Amino acid sequence: MAVRTVIPFGPQHPVLPEPVHLKLELEDEKVVGVTPVIGYVHRGIEKAAELNSFRQNVFLCERICGICSITHALTYCQGVEALTGVEVPPRARFLRLFWSELSRAHSHLLWLGLLADALGFESLFMQIWRAREMVMDLLEMTAGHRVITSTCLVGGVRRDIDKEMAKEVDKRLVALKEVLDSTAAPALLHDPTIKRRAVGKGMLSKEQAELLGAVGPTARGSGVAIDMRQTGYAAYKEVGFEPIVETAGDSYARTLVRARETYQCIELMRKSLAMMPEGEILVRVDGYPKGETISRTEQPRGELIYYLKGNGTNNLERLKIRTPTFANIPALLVMLPGCEMADVPVITLSIDPCISCTER
Amino acid sequence: MAWMFPTIIKNLFSRPATRRYPFKDIREPFPGYRGKIYWDVSKCDLCGDCARVCPAEAIEVSLENRQIKYDPFKCIYCGTCMQTCLPMAISQDKYYTKPAAAKAVETISVPV
Ligand code: SF4
Ligand code: SF4
């Protein structure tokens, strides 16, 4: 009988940008059991949110995650707007969609680069991050900051995109698409090394994904068409949205979902800029949040849930945040057993873990 | 590898895509970049609104000393103070704070 050994994977590991610790039980080279340990980067943001005023919380929530900061701010603002009964002007909703999709493109390109890096494909990594730099420039141009944009406010958005800038943005988006077409897409679609490392690895069947409550590209890679953008928040209803689904359920399917979503982001951004109605972008918010609500949006990694409880004062009574990685960890525990030790980094990466979000 | 070859050959003969920060080749920030905060003291009436709304508590306004204390290392460059100030005494530069060896608080005196 093979000897069982326990090998720690993380919290510091060359391919992991995030501090998750997995205790891997191995039989020779084969993984037979996994125990996850999280709790290395808890920051107490939920408690801090009870002490700040509800307007200041927008900037606190943005700092939960550096990559999808706008989606966190958007989810929080939607919650507070529901509690105060504020109607957001249509133009602001289109701008919110634009920035959410821009941060999604940023997140997916970052992840595709990290995947190439984890596979040891350095030149592809650099090419994808070069394309990502174009997205960062767009963020700086439209929002004023590269990472934490601070554009979303309770009652609307802070910045407008005028006609001239919209034209320039459109031009840059087309250029981004061309760069992706000529570098990232062919390598991801045809490279035999990538396929050998990802196809058939980290299987998650449709039934398992539904049973374990997987969200985002992890669920969509297994054929579950679940995407919060279908609910039509912000301006997704007007712009029109169809989730991208792959059915294979392996690491490669999840990669393809993200690669195809990056293209979809570009299309959604261009559509939202073209369809944006004229009008104001920020309305006055009177009164304080009262009652409780749940606000749900789609982050690049999956469904994000905010629970807010207000008591009619300037501070919230409770803010609870459920991030997508938390929902995807059970799915990861099903994917890993049965794989080789050498495949663990790529499979772990394939759920796009964001532990800083998870622990807040 | 045929699909990577044209890119690799092109990269061999082109300029590096990275910028050699902080030595040279630093791109100008786009107009509207939200950088350092500065005050036009002639407009400020020391109402203290900016300090109240600041999410990072980076501003302290003291009416007795007629002083504003601003900590650029606490500031998150959100621009809320600028938006709140009624007499429009606050503006935002398009350059970010340079890296520094020590943190320092700026003291701005407001003349009567
Ligand atoms: S800068 Fe503006 S908000 Fe701040 S104290 Fe002066 S007048 Fe008031
Ligand atoms: S920009 Fe934001 S963090 Fe900085 S001083 Fe103004 S309100 Fe405070």
PDB file of N, CA and C in Angstrom, chain A residues 96-137:
ATOM      1  N   ARG A  96     -22.117  52.769 -15.125  1.00  0.00           N
ATOM      2  CA  ARG A  96     -21.774  51.719 -14.170  1.00  0.00           C
ATOM      3  C   ARG A  96     -21.491  50.408 -14.898  1.00  0.00           C
ATOM      4  N   LEU A  97     -22.315  50.104 -15.892  1.00  0.00           N
ATOM      5  CA  LEU A  97     -22.088  48.887 -16.688  1.00  0.00           C
ATOM      6  C   LEU A  97     -20.740  48.980 -17.376  1.00  0.00           C
ATOM      7  N   PHE A  98     -20.457  50.133 -17.944  1.00  0.00           N
ATOM      8  CA  PHE A  98     -19.201  50.286 -18.675  1.00  0.00           C
ATOM      9  C   PHE A  98     -18.007  49.988 -17.761  1.00  0.00           C
ATOM     10  N   TRP A  99     -18.005  50.585 -16.569  1.00  0.00           N
ATOM     11  CA  TRP A  99     -16.858  50.378 -15.689  1.00  0.00           C
ATOM     12  C   TRP A  99     -16.812  48.959 -15.117  1.00  0.00           C
ATOM     13  N   SER A 100     -17.989  48.356 -14.875  1.00  0.00           N
ATOM     14  CA  SER A 100     -17.978  46.961 -14.402  1.00  0.00           C
ATOM     15  C   SER A 100     -17.338  46.068 -15.447  1.00  0.00           C
ATOM     16  N   GLU A 101     -17.697  46.298 -16.711  1.00  0.00           N
ATOM     17  CA  GLU A 101     -17.158  45.440 -17.764  1.00  0.00           C
ATOM     18  C   GLU A 101     -15.675  45.707 -17.982  1.00  0.00           C
ATOM     19  N   LEU A 102     -15.281  46.961 -17.787  1.00  0.00           N
ATOM     20  CA  LEU A 102     -13.862  47.274 -17.935  1.00  0.00           C
ATOM     21  C   LEU A 102     -13.055  46.543 -16.862  1.00  0.00           C
ATOM     22  N   SER A 103     -13.589  46.515 -15.640  1.00  0.00           N
ATOM     23  CA  SER A 103     -12.848  45.826 -14.583  1.00  0.00           C
ATOM     24  C   SER A 103     -12.907  44.314 -14.795  1.00  0.00           C
ATOM     25  N   ARG A 104     -13.980  43.839 -15.433  1.00  0.00           N
ATOM     26  CA  ARG A 104     -14.033  42.407 -15.734  1.00  0.00           C
ATOM     27  C   ARG A 104     -12.970  42.052 -16.777  1.00  0.00           C
ATOM     28  N   ALA A 105     -12.834  42.893 -17.791  1.00  0.00           N
ATOM     29  CA  ALA A 105     -11.802  42.647 -18.806  1.00  0.00           C
ATOM     30  C   ALA A 105     -10.426  42.666 -18.144  1.00  0.00           C
ATOM     31  N   HIS A 106     -10.214  43.625 -17.244  1.00  0.00           N
ATOM     32  CA  HIS A 106      -8.948  43.702 -16.501  1.00  0.00           C
ATOM     33  C   HIS A 106      -8.715  42.412 -15.729  1.00  0.00           C
ATOM     34  N   SER A 107      -9.741  41.962 -15.009  1.00  0.00           N
ATOM     35  CA  SER A 107      -9.592  40.773 -14.166  1.00  0.00           C
ATOM     36  C   SER A 107      -9.308  39.530 -15.003  1.00  0.00           C
ATOM     37  N   HIS A 108     -10.063  39.352 -16.088  1.00  0.00           N
ATOM     38  CA  HIS A 108      -9.881  38.145 -16.896  1.00  0.00           C
ATOM     39  C   HIS A 108      -8.512  38.132 -17.579  1.00  0.00           C
ATOM     40  N   LEU A 109      -8.065  39.304 -18.048  1.00  0.00           N
ATOM     41  CA  LEU A 109      -6.753  39.336 -18.704  1.00  0.00           C
ATOM     42  C   LEU A 109      -5.654  39.051 -17.678  1.00  0.00           C
ATOM     43  N   LEU A 110      -5.811  39.622 -16.484  1.00  0.00           N
ATOM     44  CA  LEU A 110      -4.845  39.346 -15.417  1.00  0.00           C
ATOM     45  C   LEU A 110      -4.793  37.851 -15.143  1.00  0.00           C
ATOM     46  N   TRP A 111      -5.975  37.238 -15.070  1.00  0.00           N
ATOM     47  CA  TRP A 111      -6.023  35.822 -14.747  1.00  0.00           C
ATOM     48  C   TRP A 111      -5.440  34.973 -15.875  1.00  0.00           C
ATOM     49  N   LEU A 112      -5.788  35.304 -17.130  1.00  0.00           N
ATOM     50  CA  LEU A 112      -5.250  34.523 -18.262  1.00  0.00           C
ATOM     51  C   LEU A 112      -3.728  34.603 -18.278  1.00  0.00           C
ATOM     52  N   GLY A 113      -3.194  35.790 -17.930  1.00  0.00           N
ATOM     53  CA  GLY A 113      -1.746  35.943 -17.834  1.00  0.00           C
ATOM     54  C   GLY A 113      -1.169  35.070 -16.734  1.00  0.00           C
ATOM     55  N   LEU A 114      -1.838  35.078 -15.583  1.00  0.00           N
ATOM     56  CA  LEU A 114      -1.350  34.260 -14.464  1.00  0.00           C
ATOM     57  C   LEU A 114      -1.387  32.782 -14.814  1.00  0.00           C
ATOM     58  N   LEU A 115      -2.409  32.386 -15.570  1.00  0.00           N
ATOM     59  CA  LEU A 115      -2.495  30.985 -15.967  1.00  0.00           C
ATOM     60  C   LEU A 115      -1.314  30.626 -16.866  1.00  0.00           C
ATOM     61  N   ALA A 116      -1.034  31.502 -17.846  1.00  0.00           N
ATOM     62  CA  ALA A 116       0.098  31.252 -18.739  1.00  0.00           C
ATOM     63  C   ALA A 116       1.386  31.163 -17.923  1.00  0.00           C
ATOM     64  N   ASP A 117       1.500  32.018 -16.907  1.00  0.00           N
ATOM     65  CA  ASP A 117       2.681  32.004 -16.048  1.00  0.00           C
ATOM     66  C   ASP A 117       2.772  30.695 -15.265  1.00  0.00           C
ATOM     67  N   ALA A 118       1.607  30.228 -14.755  1.00  0.00           N
ATOM     68  CA  ALA A 118       1.605  28.986 -13.981  1.00  0.00           C
ATOM     69  C   ALA A 118       1.971  27.793 -14.850  1.00  0.00           C
ATOM     70  N   LEU A 119       1.644  27.880 -16.146  1.00  0.00           N
ATOM     71  CA  LEU A 119       1.988  26.802 -17.061  1.00  0.00           C
ATOM     72  C   LEU A 119       3.441  26.901 -17.519  1.00  0.00           C
ATOM     73  N   GLY A 120       4.101  28.006 -17.180  1.00  0.00           N
ATOM     74  CA  GLY A 120       5.474  28.203 -17.612  1.00  0.00           C
ATOM     75  C   GLY A 120       5.581  28.816 -18.993  1.00  0.00           C
ATOM     76  N   PHE A 121       4.478  29.391 -19.492  1.00  0.00           N
ATOM     77  CA  PHE A 121       4.446  29.979 -20.824  1.00  0.00           C
ATOM     78  C   PHE A 121       4.713  31.483 -20.684  1.00  0.00           C
ATOM     79  N   GLU A 122       5.976  31.837 -20.464  1.00  0.00           N
ATOM     80  CA  GLU A 122       6.298  33.221 -20.094  1.00  0.00           C
ATOM     81  C   GLU A 122       5.963  34.239 -21.181  1.00  0.00           C
ATOM     82  N   SER A 123       6.213  33.878 -22.444  1.00  0.00           N
ATOM     83  CA  SER A 123       6.002  34.902 -23.477  1.00  0.00           C
ATOM     84  C   SER A 123       4.519  35.220 -23.632  1.00  0.00           C
ATOM     85  N   LEU A 124       3.671  34.212 -23.469  1.00  0.00           N
ATOM     86  CA  LEU A 124       2.227  34.466 -23.548  1.00  0.00           C
ATOM     87  C   LEU A 124       1.784  35.329 -22.362  1.00  0.00           C
ATOM     88  N   PHE A 125       2.340  35.024 -21.197  1.00  0.00           N
ATOM     89  CA  PHE A 125       2.072  35.814 -19.988  1.00  0.00           C
ATOM     90  C   PHE A 125       2.341  37.292 -20.252  1.00  0.00           C
ATOM     91  N   MET A 126       3.512  37.590 -20.820  1.00  0.00           N
ATOM     92  CA  MET A 126       3.880  38.983 -21.085  1.00  0.00           C
ATOM     93  C   MET A 126       2.957  39.615 -22.127  1.00  0.00           C
ATOM     94  N   GLN A 127       2.598  38.833 -23.159  1.00  0.00           N
ATOM     95  CA  GLN A 127       1.727  39.377 -24.202  1.00  0.00           C
ATOM     96  C   GLN A 127       0.355  39.726 -23.644  1.00  0.00           C
ATOM     97  N   ILE A 128      -0.173  38.842 -22.790  1.00  0.00           N
ATOM     98  CA  ILE A 128      -1.509  39.104 -22.248  1.00  0.00           C
ATOM     99  C   ILE A 128      -1.465  40.306 -21.309  1.00  0.00           C
ATOM    100  N   TRP A 129      -0.414  40.407 -20.536  1.00  0.00           N
ATOM    101  CA  TRP A 129      -0.333  41.553 -19.617  1.00  0.00           C
ATOM    102  C   TRP A 129      -0.085  42.851 -20.352  1.00  0.00           C
ATOM    103  N   ARG A 130       0.484  42.733 -21.528  1.00  0.00           N
ATOM    104  CA  ARG A 130       0.640  43.922 -22.349  1.00  0.00           C
ATOM    105  C   ARG A 130      -0.738  44.402 -22.795  1.00  0.00           C
ATOM    106  N   ALA A 131      -1.600  43.458 -23.161  1.00  0.00           N
ATOM    107  CA  ALA A 131      -2.968  43.815 -23.534  1.00  0.00           C
ATOM    108  C   ALA A 131      -3.697  44.377 -22.321  1.00  0.00           C
ATOM    109  N   ARG A 132      -3.412  43.825 -21.156  1.00  0.00           N
ATOM    110  CA  ARG A 132      -4.060  44.293 -19.936  1.00  0.00           C
ATOM    111  C   ARG A 132      -3.685  45.751 -19.658  1.00  0.00           C
ATOM    112  N   GLU A 133      -2.460  46.121 -20.021  1.00  0.00           N
ATOM    113  CA  GLU A 133      -2.033  47.500 -19.807  1.00  0.00           C
ATOM    114  C   GLU A 133      -2.913  48.470 -20.599  1.00  0.00           C
ATOM    115  N   MET A 134      -3.401  48.026 -21.748  1.00  0.00           N
ATOM    116  CA  MET A 134      -4.312  48.873 -22.526  1.00  0.00           C
ATOM    117  C   MET A 134      -5.603  49.108 -21.747  1.00  0.00           C
ATOM    118  N   VAL A 135      -6.054  48.061 -21.040  1.00  0.00           N
ATOM    119  CA  VAL A 135      -7.265  48.210 -20.223  1.00  0.00           C
ATOM    120  C   VAL A 135      -6.995  49.157 -19.059  1.00  0.00           C
ATOM    121  N   MET A 136      -5.810  49.037 -18.457  1.00  0.00           N
ATOM    122  CA  MET A 136      -5.472  49.918 -17.333  1.00  0.00           C
ATOM    123  C   MET A 136      -5.450  51.376 -17.794  1.00  0.00           C
ATOM    124  N   ASP A 137      -4.914  51.608 -19.000  1.00  0.00           N
ATOM    125  CA  ASP A 137      -4.893  52.967 -19.535  1.00  0.00           C
ATOM    126  C   ASP A 137      -6.308  53.491 -19.712  1.00  0.00           C
TER     127      ASP A 137
END
